[in-house]
Amino acid sequence: MSKDMIEKWILPHLTVGERGFEPTVPIIEIEECIFYRLKTGCQWREVPTKAFFNDIILSWNSVYYHFNAWSKDDCWRKIWINILSQNSKYLDLSSVEFDGSHTPAKNGGDAVGYQGRKSSNTTNALFVSDNQAGPPFRFV
């Protein structure tokens, strides 16, 4: 994802600290590091932070801190909804595919319920894909 796309689609929806200070590292560099982790699926400790930061190098802990704070502030959902609403005209919904998933939630969570056939608490998700085999949209 280019820096222009990050500035246009993502940065306006991210929260800033309560005191209003900007981070010492540009937020775009933090975002690129987070996207690398999400794309590759590597562990947070394995993110090559030196490759993403120019002047000051953050540790993986600092990158995770920002990701976690933005997750708790619901920023990622706001970004997703904004991108979908702005680009819905490009979705081909003439053929839609649904797929459901029931995943055991051993540590609990917000949307967890008991499911008898799995004999455990599970979290449920519904995935939707359009006719162009685009990325699946996840609805909880």
PDB file of N, CA and C in Angstrom, residues 46-122:
ATOM      1  N   GLU A  46       8.861 -10.780  15.456  1.00  0.00           N
ATOM      2  CA  GLU A  46       9.629 -11.026  14.237  1.00  0.00           C
ATOM      3  C   GLU A  46       9.478  -9.926  13.188  1.00  0.00           C
ATOM      4  N   VAL A  47       8.737  -8.879  13.482  1.00  0.00           N
ATOM      5  CA  VAL A  47       8.570  -7.781  12.522  1.00  0.00           C
ATOM      6  C   VAL A  47       9.914  -7.060  12.375  1.00  0.00           C
ATOM      7  N   PRO A  48      10.411  -6.923  11.130  1.00  0.00           N
ATOM      8  CA  PRO A  48      11.705  -6.253  10.926  1.00  0.00           C
ATOM      9  C   PRO A  48      11.566  -4.728  11.020  1.00  0.00           C
ATOM     10  N   THR A  49      11.512  -4.216  12.219  1.00  0.00           N
ATOM     11  CA  THR A  49      11.234  -2.789  12.407  1.00  0.00           C
ATOM     12  C   THR A  49      12.302  -1.892  11.793  1.00  0.00           C
ATOM     13  N   LYS A  50      13.544  -2.336  11.729  1.00  0.00           N
ATOM     14  CA  LYS A  50      14.614  -1.505  11.158  1.00  0.00           C
ATOM     15  C   LYS A  50      14.363  -1.194   9.686  1.00  0.00           C
ATOM     16  N   ALA A  51      13.618  -2.035   9.004  1.00  0.00           N
ATOM     17  CA  ALA A  51      13.338  -1.830   7.581  1.00  0.00           C
ATOM     18  C   ALA A  51      12.283  -0.754   7.338  1.00  0.00           C
ATOM     19  N   PHE A  52      11.521  -0.387   8.360  1.00  0.00           N
ATOM     20  CA  PHE A  52      10.403   0.534   8.163  1.00  0.00           C
ATOM     21  C   PHE A  52      10.630   1.936   8.702  1.00  0.00           C
ATOM     22  N   PHE A  53      11.569   2.114   9.604  1.00  0.00           N
ATOM     23  CA  PHE A  53      11.756   3.412  10.247  1.00  0.00           C
ATOM     24  C   PHE A  53      13.050   4.055   9.778  1.00  0.00           C
ATOM     25  N   ASN A  54      12.978   5.364   9.481  1.00  0.00           N
ATOM     26  CA  ASN A  54      14.128   6.080   8.951  1.00  0.00           C
ATOM     27  C   ASN A  54      15.054   6.609  10.041  1.00  0.00           C
ATOM     28  N   ASP A  55      14.556   7.482  10.891  1.00  0.00           N
ATOM     29  CA  ASP A  55      15.402   8.151  11.877  1.00  0.00           C
ATOM     30  C   ASP A  55      15.441   7.400  13.204  1.00  0.00           C
ATOM     31  N   ILE A  56      14.290   7.274  13.833  1.00  0.00           N
ATOM     32  CA  ILE A  56      14.175   6.601  15.121  1.00  0.00           C
ATOM     33  C   ILE A  56      13.564   5.233  14.877  1.00  0.00           C
ATOM     34  N   ILE A  57      14.173   4.206  15.419  1.00  0.00           N
ATOM     35  CA  ILE A  57      13.660   2.850  15.225  1.00  0.00           C
ATOM     36  C   ILE A  57      12.859   2.446  16.449  1.00  0.00           C
ATOM     37  N   LEU A  58      11.595   2.117  16.231  1.00  0.00           N
ATOM     38  CA  LEU A  58      10.743   1.648  17.311  1.00  0.00           C
ATOM     39  C   LEU A  58      10.927   0.148  17.493  1.00  0.00           C
ATOM     40  N   SER A  59      10.674  -0.309  18.685  1.00  0.00           N
ATOM     41  CA  SER A  59      10.693  -1.749  18.933  1.00  0.00           C
ATOM     42  C   SER A  59       9.358  -2.337  18.488  1.00  0.00           C
ATOM     43  N   TRP A  60       9.298  -3.647  18.392  1.00  0.00           N
ATOM     44  CA  TRP A  60       8.053  -4.302  18.028  1.00  0.00           C
ATOM     45  C   TRP A  60       6.982  -4.015  19.072  1.00  0.00           C
ATOM     46  N   ASN A  61       7.409  -3.832  20.347  1.00  0.00           N
ATOM     47  CA  ASN A  61       6.463  -3.509  21.419  1.00  0.00           C
ATOM     48  C   ASN A  61       5.738  -2.199  21.149  1.00  0.00           C
ATOM     49  N   SER A  62       6.462  -1.214  20.670  1.00  0.00           N
ATOM     50  CA  SER A  62       5.855   0.093  20.385  1.00  0.00           C
ATOM     51  C   SER A  62       4.881   0.009  19.215  1.00  0.00           C
ATOM     52  N   VAL A  63       5.241  -0.762  18.204  1.00  0.00           N
ATOM     53  CA  VAL A  63       4.350  -0.934  17.056  1.00  0.00           C
ATOM     54  C   VAL A  63       3.071  -1.638  17.508  1.00  0.00           C
ATOM     55  N   TYR A  64       3.225  -2.689  18.307  1.00  0.00           N
ATOM     56  CA  TYR A  64       2.054  -3.400  18.823  1.00  0.00           C
ATOM     57  C   TYR A  64       1.202  -2.494  19.697  1.00  0.00           C
ATOM     58  N   TYR A  65       1.843  -1.622  20.497  1.00  0.00           N
ATOM     59  CA  TYR A  65       1.102  -0.691  21.347  1.00  0.00           C
ATOM     60  C   TYR A  65       0.156   0.160  20.501  1.00  0.00           C
ATOM     61  N   HIS A  66       0.659   0.701  19.392  1.00  0.00           N
ATOM     62  CA  HIS A  66      -0.185   1.529  18.524  1.00  0.00           C
ATOM     63  C   HIS A  66      -1.308   0.704  17.901  1.00  0.00           C
ATOM     64  N   PHE A  67      -0.974  -0.495  17.419  1.00  0.00           N
ATOM     65  CA  PHE A  67      -1.991  -1.362  16.834  1.00  0.00           C
ATOM     66  C   PHE A  67      -3.086  -1.666  17.853  1.00  0.00           C
ATOM     67  N   ASN A  68      -2.700  -2.007  19.060  1.00  0.00           N
ATOM     68  CA  ASN A  68      -3.650  -2.349  20.111  1.00  0.00           C
ATOM     69  C   ASN A  68      -4.511  -1.148  20.509  1.00  0.00           C
ATOM     70  N   ALA A  69      -3.897   0.015  20.633  1.00  0.00           N
ATOM     71  CA  ALA A  69      -4.651   1.225  20.992  1.00  0.00           C
ATOM     72  C   ALA A  69      -5.675   1.559  19.916  1.00  0.00           C
ATOM     73  N   TRP A  70      -5.286   1.449  18.650  1.00  0.00           N
ATOM     74  CA  TRP A  70      -6.223   1.740  17.568  1.00  0.00           C
ATOM     75  C   TRP A  70      -7.314   0.676  17.482  1.00  0.00           C
ATOM     76  N   SER A  71      -6.989  -0.554  17.854  1.00  0.00           N
ATOM     77  CA  SER A  71      -8.007  -1.606  17.887  1.00  0.00           C
ATOM     78  C   SER A  71      -9.042  -1.321  18.967  1.00  0.00           C
ATOM     79  N   LYS A  72      -8.582  -0.919  20.146  1.00  0.00           N
ATOM     80  CA  LYS A  72      -9.499  -0.632  21.247  1.00  0.00           C
ATOM     81  C   LYS A  72     -10.364   0.586  20.960  1.00  0.00           C
ATOM     82  N   ASP A  73      -9.842   1.544  20.178  1.00  0.00           N
ATOM     83  CA  ASP A  73     -10.603   2.738  19.817  1.00  0.00           C
ATOM     84  C   ASP A  73     -11.536   2.507  18.628  1.00  0.00           C
ATOM     85  N   ASP A  74     -11.563   1.278  18.098  1.00  0.00           N
ATOM     86  CA  ASP A  74     -12.427   0.900  16.984  1.00  0.00           C
ATOM     87  C   ASP A  74     -12.043   1.593  15.676  1.00  0.00           C
ATOM     88  N   CYS A  75     -10.789   2.000  15.565  1.00  0.00           N
ATOM     89  CA  CYS A  75     -10.333   2.697  14.365  1.00  0.00           C
ATOM     90  C   CYS A  75     -10.356   1.809  13.131  1.00  0.00           C
ATOM     91  N   TRP A  76      -9.978   0.536  13.281  1.00  0.00           N
ATOM     92  CA  TRP A  76      -9.909  -0.356  12.127  1.00  0.00           C
ATOM     93  C   TRP A  76     -11.289  -0.578  11.523  1.00  0.00           C
ATOM     94  N   ARG A  77     -12.313  -0.690  12.345  1.00  0.00           N
ATOM     95  CA  ARG A  77     -13.680  -0.859  11.832  1.00  0.00           C
ATOM     96  C   ARG A  77     -14.127   0.401  11.091  1.00  0.00           C
ATOM     97  N   LYS A  78     -13.798   1.566  11.628  1.00  0.00           N
ATOM     98  CA  LYS A  78     -14.163   2.826  10.971  1.00  0.00           C
ATOM     99  C   LYS A  78     -13.473   2.956   9.618  1.00  0.00           C
ATOM    100  N   ILE A  79     -12.206   2.552   9.558  1.00  0.00           N
ATOM    101  CA  ILE A  79     -11.476   2.591   8.292  1.00  0.00           C
ATOM    102  C   ILE A  79     -12.128   1.652   7.285  1.00  0.00           C
ATOM    103  N   TRP A  80     -12.445   0.434   7.713  1.00  0.00           N
ATOM    104  CA  TRP A  80     -13.064  -0.569   6.840  1.00  0.00           C
ATOM    105  C   TRP A  80     -14.404  -0.082   6.301  1.00  0.00           C
ATOM    106  N   ILE A  81     -15.235   0.458   7.170  1.00  0.00           N
ATOM    107  CA  ILE A  81     -16.553   0.948   6.748  1.00  0.00           C
ATOM    108  C   ILE A  81     -16.407   2.111   5.784  1.00  0.00           C
ATOM    109  N   ASN A  82     -15.475   3.008   6.039  1.00  0.00           N
ATOM    110  CA  ASN A  82     -15.265   4.144   5.153  1.00  0.00           C
ATOM    111  C   ASN A  82     -14.797   3.687   3.779  1.00  0.00           C
ATOM    112  N   ILE A  83     -13.847   2.766   3.726  1.00  0.00           N
ATOM    113  CA  ILE A  83     -13.355   2.276   2.438  1.00  0.00           C
ATOM    114  C   ILE A  83     -14.473   1.560   1.677  1.00  0.00           C
ATOM    115  N   LEU A  84     -15.262   0.745   2.365  1.00  0.00           N
ATOM    116  CA  LEU A  84     -16.378   0.056   1.699  1.00  0.00           C
ATOM    117  C   LEU A  84     -17.417   1.036   1.170  1.00  0.00           C
ATOM    118  N   SER A  85     -17.760   2.039   1.976  1.00  0.00           N
ATOM    119  CA  SER A  85     -18.788   2.990   1.526  1.00  0.00           C
ATOM    120  C   SER A  85     -18.306   3.838   0.357  1.00  0.00           C
ATOM    121  N   GLN A  86     -17.027   4.170   0.326  1.00  0.00           N
ATOM    122  CA  GLN A  86     -16.489   4.982  -0.766  1.00  0.00           C
ATOM    123  C   GLN A  86     -16.315   4.183  -2.061  1.00  0.00           C
ATOM    124  N   ASN A  87     -16.141   2.856  -1.936  1.00  0.00           N
ATOM    125  CA  ASN A  87     -15.839   2.036  -3.102  1.00  0.00           C
ATOM    126  C   ASN A  87     -16.887   0.967  -3.386  1.00  0.00           C
ATOM    127  N   SER A  88     -18.076   1.095  -2.835  1.00  0.00           N
ATOM    128  CA  SER A  88     -19.104   0.067  -3.015  1.00  0.00           C
ATOM    129  C   SER A  88     -19.528  -0.070  -4.471  1.00  0.00           C
ATOM    130  N   LYS A  89     -19.382   0.974  -5.266  1.00  0.00           N
ATOM    131  CA  LYS A  89     -19.782   0.899  -6.671  1.00  0.00           C
ATOM    132  C   LYS A  89     -18.905  -0.067  -7.472  1.00  0.00           C
ATOM    133  N   TYR A  90     -17.738  -0.405  -6.951  1.00  0.00           N
ATOM    134  CA  TYR A  90     -16.838  -1.319  -7.651  1.00  0.00           C
ATOM    135  C   TYR A  90     -17.092  -2.785  -7.302  1.00  0.00           C
ATOM    136  N   LEU A  91     -17.939  -3.052  -6.329  1.00  0.00           N
ATOM    137  CA  LEU A  91     -18.252  -4.424  -5.954  1.00  0.00           C
ATOM    138  C   LEU A  91     -19.277  -5.003  -6.922  1.00  0.00           C
ATOM    139  N   ASP A  92     -19.040  -6.195  -7.399  1.00  0.00           N
ATOM    140  CA  ASP A  92     -19.982  -6.883  -8.268  1.00  0.00           C
ATOM    141  C   ASP A  92     -20.752  -7.874  -7.402  1.00  0.00           C
ATOM    142  N   LEU A  93     -21.948  -7.514  -6.994  1.00  0.00           N
ATOM    143  CA  LEU A  93     -22.740  -8.344  -6.107  1.00  0.00           C
ATOM    144  C   LEU A  93     -23.792  -9.177  -6.852  1.00  0.00           C
ATOM    145  N   SER A  94     -23.570  -9.408  -8.158  1.00  0.00           N
ATOM    146  CA  SER A  94     -24.499 -10.242  -8.902  1.00  0.00           C
ATOM    147  C   SER A  94     -24.435 -11.693  -8.428  1.00  0.00           C
ATOM    148  N   SER A  95     -23.321 -12.071  -7.867  1.00  0.00           N
ATOM    149  CA  SER A  95     -23.164 -13.394  -7.272  1.00  0.00           C
ATOM    150  C   SER A  95     -22.383 -13.222  -5.975  1.00  0.00           C
ATOM    151  N   VAL A  96     -23.018 -13.563  -4.885  1.00  0.00           N
ATOM    152  CA  VAL A  96     -22.394 -13.392  -3.575  1.00  0.00           C
ATOM    153  C   VAL A  96     -22.263 -14.754  -2.919  1.00  0.00           C
ATOM    154  N   GLU A  97     -21.117 -14.989  -2.302  1.00  0.00           N
ATOM    155  CA  GLU A  97     -20.898 -16.249  -1.621  1.00  0.00           C
ATOM    156  C   GLU A  97     -20.735 -16.004  -0.130  1.00  0.00           C
ATOM    157  N   PHE A  98     -21.406 -16.810   0.658  1.00  0.00           N
ATOM    158  CA  PHE A  98     -21.349 -16.709   2.109  1.00  0.00           C
ATOM    159  C   PHE A  98     -20.645 -17.934   2.670  1.00  0.00           C
ATOM    160  N   ASP A  99     -19.934 -17.724   3.735  1.00  0.00           N
ATOM    161  CA  ASP A  99     -19.317 -18.838   4.446  1.00  0.00           C
ATOM    162  C   ASP A  99     -19.309 -18.479   5.923  1.00  0.00           C
ATOM    163  N   GLY A 100     -19.656 -19.416   6.760  1.00  0.00           N
ATOM    164  CA  GLY A 100     -19.689 -19.173   8.192  1.00  0.00           C
ATOM    165  C   GLY A 100     -18.586 -19.911   8.909  1.00  0.00           C
ATOM    166  N   SER A 101     -18.219 -19.408  10.050  1.00  0.00           N
ATOM    167  CA  SER A 101     -17.161 -20.034  10.835  1.00  0.00           C
ATOM    168  C   SER A 101     -17.520 -19.956  12.308  1.00  0.00           C
ATOM    169  N   HIS A 102     -17.363 -21.061  13.010  1.00  0.00           N
ATOM    170  CA  HIS A 102     -17.545 -21.127  14.458  1.00  0.00           C
ATOM    171  C   HIS A 102     -16.199 -21.531  15.046  1.00  0.00           C
ATOM    172  N   THR A 103     -15.547 -20.617  15.695  1.00  0.00           N
ATOM    173  CA  THR A 103     -14.218 -20.877  16.219  1.00  0.00           C
ATOM    174  C   THR A 103     -14.265 -20.921  17.735  1.00  0.00           C
ATOM    175  N   PRO A 104     -13.723 -21.964  18.350  1.00  0.00           N
ATOM    176  CA  PRO A 104     -13.679 -21.993  19.818  1.00  0.00           C
ATOM    177  C   PRO A 104     -12.910 -20.789  20.359  1.00  0.00           C
ATOM    178  N   ALA A 105     -13.482 -20.154  21.374  1.00  0.00           N
ATOM    179  CA  ALA A 105     -12.859 -18.982  21.996  1.00  0.00           C
ATOM    180  C   ALA A 105     -12.454 -19.361  23.411  1.00  0.00           C
ATOM    181  N   LYS A 106     -11.271 -19.911  23.539  1.00  0.00           N
ATOM    182  CA  LYS A 106     -10.808 -20.416  24.832  1.00  0.00           C
ATOM    183  C   LYS A 106     -10.651 -19.314  25.883  1.00  0.00           C
ATOM    184  N   ASN A 107     -10.300 -18.111  25.426  1.00  0.00           N
ATOM    185  CA  ASN A 107     -10.067 -17.009  26.366  1.00  0.00           C
ATOM    186  C   ASN A 107     -11.235 -16.037  26.448  1.00  0.00           C
ATOM    187  N   GLY A 108     -12.372 -16.385  25.898  1.00  0.00           N
ATOM    188  CA  GLY A 108     -13.535 -15.500  25.959  1.00  0.00           C
ATOM    189  C   GLY A 108     -13.479 -14.445  24.875  1.00  0.00           C
ATOM    190  N   GLY A 109     -14.281 -13.416  25.040  1.00  0.00           N
ATOM    191  CA  GLY A 109     -14.340 -12.339  24.063  1.00  0.00           C
ATOM    192  C   GLY A 109     -15.685 -11.647  24.120  1.00  0.00           C
ATOM    193  N   ASP A 110     -15.874 -10.666  23.238  1.00  0.00           N
ATOM    194  CA  ASP A 110     -17.100  -9.873  23.245  1.00  0.00           C
ATOM    195  C   ASP A 110     -18.303 -10.650  22.709  1.00  0.00           C
ATOM    196  N   ALA A 111     -18.135 -11.316  21.572  1.00  0.00           N
ATOM    197  CA  ALA A 111     -19.258 -11.986  20.920  1.00  0.00           C
ATOM    198  C   ALA A 111     -19.119 -13.502  21.051  1.00  0.00           C
ATOM    199  N   VAL A 112     -19.093 -13.987  22.262  1.00  0.00           N
ATOM    200  CA  VAL A 112     -18.894 -15.412  22.507  1.00  0.00           C
ATOM    201  C   VAL A 112     -20.175 -16.011  23.062  1.00  0.00           C
ATOM    202  N   GLY A 113     -20.522 -17.191  22.565  1.00  0.00           N
ATOM    203  CA  GLY A 113     -21.689 -17.899  23.064  1.00  0.00           C
ATOM    204  C   GLY A 113     -21.432 -19.389  23.093  1.00  0.00           C
ATOM    205  N   TYR A 114     -22.161 -20.081  23.935  1.00  0.00           N
ATOM    206  CA  TYR A 114     -21.972 -21.526  24.054  1.00  0.00           C
ATOM    207  C   TYR A 114     -22.620 -22.233  22.884  1.00  0.00           C
ATOM    208  N   GLN A 115     -21.908 -23.189  22.324  1.00  0.00           N
ATOM    209  CA  GLN A 115     -22.445 -23.972  21.223  1.00  0.00           C
ATOM    210  C   GLN A 115     -22.363 -25.447  21.622  1.00  0.00           C
ATOM    211  N   GLY A 116     -23.521 -26.089  21.734  1.00  0.00           N
ATOM    212  CA  GLY A 116     -23.601 -27.450  22.234  1.00  0.00           C
ATOM    213  C   GLY A 116     -22.840 -28.467  21.423  1.00  0.00           C
ATOM    214  N   ARG A 117     -22.919 -28.376  20.089  1.00  0.00           N
ATOM    215  CA  ARG A 117     -22.266 -29.404  19.279  1.00  0.00           C
ATOM    216  C   ARG A 117     -20.749 -29.322  19.342  1.00  0.00           C
ATOM    217  N   LYS A 118     -20.217 -28.172  19.732  1.00  0.00           N
ATOM    218  CA  LYS A 118     -18.765 -28.053  19.902  1.00  0.00           C
ATOM    219  C   LYS A 118     -18.360 -28.161  21.366  1.00  0.00           C
ATOM    220  N   SER A 119     -19.339 -28.190  22.236  1.00  0.00           N
ATOM    221  CA  SER A 119     -19.110 -28.292  23.686  1.00  0.00           C
ATOM    222  C   SER A 119     -18.150 -27.233  24.196  1.00  0.00           C
ATOM    223  N   SER A 120     -18.278 -26.025  23.670  1.00  0.00           N
ATOM    224  CA  SER A 120     -17.415 -24.936  24.132  1.00  0.00           C
ATOM    225  C   SER A 120     -18.021 -23.596  23.732  1.00  0.00           C
ATOM    226  N   ASN A 121     -17.456 -22.557  24.280  1.00  0.00           N
ATOM    227  CA  ASN A 121     -17.831 -21.206  23.871  1.00  0.00           C
ATOM    228  C   ASN A 121     -17.171 -20.931  22.527  1.00  0.00           C
ATOM    229  N   THR A 122     -17.935 -20.387  21.599  1.00  0.00           N
ATOM    230  CA  THR A 122     -17.389 -20.101  20.276  1.00  0.00           C
ATOM    231  C   THR A 122     -17.694 -18.666  19.880  1.00  0.00           C
TER     232      THR A 122
END
